[in-house]
Amino acid sequence: MRCPKCGTLEDKVIDSREAKDGSSVRRRRECLSCNHRFTTYEQVEHEELRVIKRNESRQPFSREKLIDSMKKACGKRPVGIELLEHAADAIITEISAAGYREVPSRVLGVKVMQHLEAIDHISYVRYASIYREFQELGEFISEINSLETRVPRDVKQPELFRKM
């Protein structure tokens, strides 16, 4: 691992422990050249997951893009980045468990909406308005009304019937 201070490749691991619910390993390292201490994280490298966009184009899945889209929906809301990172990890785990190598963007969007609904209703409506391409005020109102009447779903429960 390259030292962020001096750039040499020689270091030693001082401490290793589980991080992020066991999905990664946190390591404290010390550079043997300048004695600078730094932290690294190791994660299992999954097969490259690809996203099938609405126009049928395919592109590599990006965890950063997923988190950025949720950050935009949660703008100026009391939602911490750690919560969004946890939600992104859960979404990735759900997609991997379902066996997708190429995941349709609509499946990804539904999963994001499920997690955002559990986190913050305002963020959920913001995301849904972009994802579902709301064109009129009535669509916002009906979505907000449906939030008030429906029972919150467990994100791990599969969706049996989907509105088209």
C-alpha positions as a Markdown table, in Angstrom:
| # | Residue | x | y | z |
|---|---|---|---|---|
| 1 | Met | 0.0 | 0.0 | 0.0 |
| 2 | Arg | 1.4 | 3.4 | -1.0 |
| 3 | Cys | 2.0 | 5.8 | 1.9 |
| 4 | Pro | -0.2 | 8.9 | 1.4 |
| 5 | Lys | 2.6 | 11.1 | 3.0 |
| 6 | Cys | 5.8 | 10.0 | 1.3 |
| 7 | Gly | 4.6 | 7.6 | -1.4 |
| 8 | Thr | 6.8 | 4.6 | -0.5 |
| 9 | Leu | 5.3 | 1.1 | -0.8 |
| 10 | Glu | 6.8 | -0.3 | 2.4 |
| 11 | Asp | 4.5 | -0.5 | 5.4 |
| 12 | Lys | 3.4 | -2.8 | 8.2 |
| 13 | Val | -0.1 | -3.5 | 9.5 |
| 14 | Ile | -0.6 | -2.4 | 13.1 |
| 15 | Asp | -4.2 | -3.3 | 13.6 |
| 16 | Ser | -7.0 | -5.1 | 11.7 |
| 17 | Arg | -10.6 | -5.3 | 12.5 |
| 18 | Glu | -14.1 | -5.7 | 10.9 |
| 19 | Ala | -15.8 | -2.7 | 9.6 |
| 20 | Lys | -19.3 | -2.0 | 8.1 |
| 21 | Asp | -21.1 | -5.0 | 9.5 |
| 22 | Gly | -18.4 | -7.4 | 8.4 |
| 23 | Ser | -18.5 | -6.4 | 4.8 |
| 24 | Ser | -15.0 | -4.9 | 4.9 |
| 25 | Val | -11.8 | -5.0 | 6.9 |
| 26 | Arg | -10.3 | -1.8 | 8.4 |
| 27 | Arg | -6.5 | -1.8 | 8.7 |
| 28 | Arg | -4.2 | 0.7 | 10.5 |
| 29 | Arg | -0.8 | 0.8 | 8.8 |
| 30 | Glu | 2.5 | 2.4 | 9.5 |
| 31 | Cys | 4.9 | 3.5 | 6.8 |
| 32 | Leu | 8.4 | 2.0 | 7.4 |
| 33 | Ser | 10.0 | 4.9 | 5.8 |
| 34 | Cys | 8.5 | 8.0 | 7.4 |
| 35 | Asn | 6.5 | 6.3 | 10.3 |
| 36 | His | 3.2 | 8.0 | 9.1 |
| 37 | Arg | 0.1 | 6.1 | 10.2 |
| 38 | Phe | -2.9 | 5.7 | 7.9 |
| 39 | Thr | -6.0 | 3.7 | 7.6 |
| 40 | Thr | -7.1 | 1.5 | 4.7 |
| 41 | Tyr | -10.3 | -0.5 | 4.0 |
| 42 | Glu | -10.5 | -3.8 | 2.1 |
| 43 | Gln | -13.7 | -5.1 | 0.6 |
| 44 | Val | -14.6 | -8.2 | -1.3 |
| 45 | Glu | -14.4 | -7.5 | -5.0 |
| 46 | His | -17.6 | -8.6 | -6.6 |
| 47 | Glu | -18.0 | -9.6 | -10.3 |
| 48 | Glu | -18.5 | -6.4 | -12.2 |
| 49 | Leu | -22.2 | -5.6 | -12.0 |
| 50 | Arg | -23.7 | -3.7 | -14.9 |
| 51 | Val | -26.8 | -1.5 | -15.0 |
| 52 | Ile | -29.3 | -1.6 | -17.9 |
| 53 | Lys | -30.5 | 1.9 | -18.4 |
| 54 | Arg | -34.0 | 2.8 | -19.7 |
| 55 | Asn | -32.6 | 3.3 | -23.2 |
| 56 | Glu | -31.2 | -0.3 | -23.1 |
| 57 | Ser | -27.6 | 1.0 | -22.8 |
| 58 | Arg | -25.4 | -0.7 | -20.3 |
| 59 | Gln | -22.8 | 0.8 | -17.9 |
| 60 | Pro | -20.8 | -0.4 | -14.9 |
| 61 | Phe | -22.6 | -0.1 | -11.6 |
| 62 | Ser | -21.2 | 2.6 | -9.4 |
| 63 | Arg | -21.7 | 2.7 | -5.6 |
| 64 | Glu | -20.7 | 6.3 | -5.6 |
| 65 | Lys | -23.4 | 7.2 | -8.2 |
| 66 | Leu | -25.9 | 5.4 | -6.1 |
| 67 | Ile | -25.0 | 7.3 | -2.9 |
| 68 | Asp | -24.8 | 10.6 | -4.8 |
| 69 | Ser | -28.4 | 10.1 | -6.1 |
| 70 | Met | -29.6 | 9.4 | -2.5 |
| 71 | Lys | -27.6 | 12.5 | -1.3 |
| 72 | Lys | -29.4 | 14.7 | -3.8 |
| 73 | Ala | -32.8 | 13.4 | -2.6 |
| 74 | Cys | -31.8 | 14.0 | 1.0 |
| 75 | Gly | -30.4 | 17.5 | 0.4 |
| 76 | Lys | -30.9 | 19.7 | 3.4 |
| 77 | Arg | -32.6 | 16.9 | 5.3 |
| 78 | Pro | -31.4 | 15.5 | 8.7 |
| 79 | Val | -30.0 | 12.3 | 7.1 |
| 80 | Gly | -26.4 | 11.3 | 7.8 |
| 81 | Ile | -24.0 | 10.0 | 5.2 |
| 82 | Glu | -23.4 | 6.9 | 7.2 |
| 83 | Leu | -27.1 | 6.0 | 6.9 |
| 84 | Leu | -27.0 | 6.4 | 3.1 |
| 85 | Glu | -23.8 | 4.3 | 2.9 |
| 86 | His | -25.4 | 1.6 | 5.0 |
| 87 | Ala | -28.5 | 1.8 | 2.7 |
| 88 | Ala | -26.3 | 1.6 | -0.4 |
| 89 | Asp | -24.5 | -1.5 | 1.0 |
| 90 | Ala | -27.8 | -3.1 | 1.8 |
| 91 | Ile | -29.0 | -2.4 | -1.8 |
| 92 | Ile | -25.8 | -3.9 | -3.3 |
| 93 | Thr | -26.2 | -7.0 | -1.0 |
| 94 | Glu | -29.8 | -7.4 | -2.1 |
| 95 | Ile | -28.9 | -7.2 | -5.8 |
| 96 | Ser | -26.0 | -9.6 | -5.4 |
| 97 | Ala | -28.2 | -12.1 | -3.4 |
| 98 | Ala | -30.8 | -11.9 | -6.2 |
| 99 | Gly | -28.1 | -13.1 | -8.6 |
| 100 | Tyr | -28.1 | -10.1 | -11.0 |
| 101 | Arg | -25.1 | -9.6 | -13.2 |
| 102 | Glu | -26.9 | -7.0 | -15.1 |
| 103 | Val | -29.6 | -5.1 | -13.1 |
| 104 | Pro | -32.3 | -3.1 | -14.8 |
| 105 | Ser | -32.2 | 0.6 | -13.6 |
| 106 | Arg | -35.9 | 0.2 | -12.6 |
| 107 | Val | -35.1 | -2.5 | -10.1 |
| 108 | Leu | -32.3 | -0.4 | -8.7 |
| 109 | Gly | -34.7 | 2.6 | -8.5 |
| 110 | Val | -37.4 | 0.6 | -6.7 |
| 111 | Lys | -34.8 | -0.6 | -4.1 |
| 112 | Val | -33.6 | 3.0 | -3.5 |
| 113 | Met | -37.1 | 4.2 | -3.0 |
| 114 | Gln | -37.8 | 1.3 | -0.5 |
| 115 | His | -34.8 | 2.3 | 1.5 |
| 116 | Leu | -35.4 | 6.1 | 1.3 |
| 117 | Glu | -39.0 | 5.5 | 2.4 |
| 118 | Ala | -37.7 | 3.8 | 5.5 |
| 119 | Ile | -35.2 | 6.6 | 6.1 |
| 120 | Asp | -37.1 | 9.9 | 5.3 |
| 121 | His | -40.4 | 10.5 | 3.6 |
| 122 | Ile | -39.5 | 13.8 | 2.1 |
| 123 | Ser | -36.3 | 12.3 | 0.5 |
| 124 | Tyr | -38.4 | 9.4 | -0.7 |
| 125 | Val | -40.9 | 11.8 | -2.5 |
| 126 | Arg | -38.1 | 13.8 | -4.0 |
| 127 | Tyr | -36.4 | 10.6 | -5.4 |
| 128 | Ala | -39.8 | 9.2 | -6.6 |
| 129 | Ser | -40.6 | 12.4 | -8.4 |
| 130 | Ile | -37.5 | 12.1 | -10.5 |
| 131 | Tyr | -37.5 | 8.3 | -10.8 |
| 132 | Arg | -41.2 | 8.2 | -11.8 |
| 133 | Glu | -41.0 | 11.4 | -13.9 |
| 134 | Phe | -43.8 | 13.3 | -12.2 |
| 135 | Gln | -45.3 | 15.8 | -14.6 |
| 136 | Glu | -48.1 | 17.3 | -12.5 |
| 137 | Leu | -48.7 | 18.5 | -9.0 |
| 138 | Gly | -51.5 | 15.9 | -8.6 |
| 139 | Glu | -48.8 | 13.1 | -8.8 |
| 140 | Phe | -47.0 | 14.6 | -5.9 |
| 141 | Ile | -50.2 | 14.9 | -3.9 |
| 142 | Ser | -51.3 | 11.3 | -4.6 |
| 143 | Glu | -47.8 | 10.0 | -3.6 |
| 144 | Ile | -47.9 | 11.9 | -0.3 |
| 145 | Asn | -51.4 | 10.7 | 0.4 |
| 146 | Ser | -50.4 | 7.1 | -0.3 |
| 147 | Leu | -47.5 | 7.5 | 2.2 |
| 148 | Glu | -49.9 | 8.5 | 4.9 |
| 149 | Thr | -52.2 | 5.5 | 4.4 |
| 150 | Arg | -49.8 | 2.6 | 3.6 |
| 151 | Val | -48.0 | 0.5 | 6.1 |
| 152 | Pro | -44.2 | 0.9 | 5.9 |
| 153 | Arg | -42.8 | -2.2 | 4.0 |
| 154 | Asp | -39.8 | -4.1 | 5.2 |
| 155 | Val | -37.2 | -3.5 | 2.5 |
| 156 | Lys | -36.2 | -7.2 | 2.6 |
| 157 | Gln | -39.8 | -8.3 | 1.7 |
| 158 | Pro | -40.0 | -8.8 | -2.1 |
| 159 | Glu | -42.5 | -6.7 | -4.0 |
| 160 | Leu | -45.2 | -9.0 | -5.5 |
| 161 | Phe | -47.2 | -6.5 | -7.5 |
| 162 | Arg | -45.8 | -3.4 | -9.1 |
| 163 | Lys | -47.5 | -0.4 | -10.6 |
| 164 | Met | -46.5 | 0.2 | -14.2 |
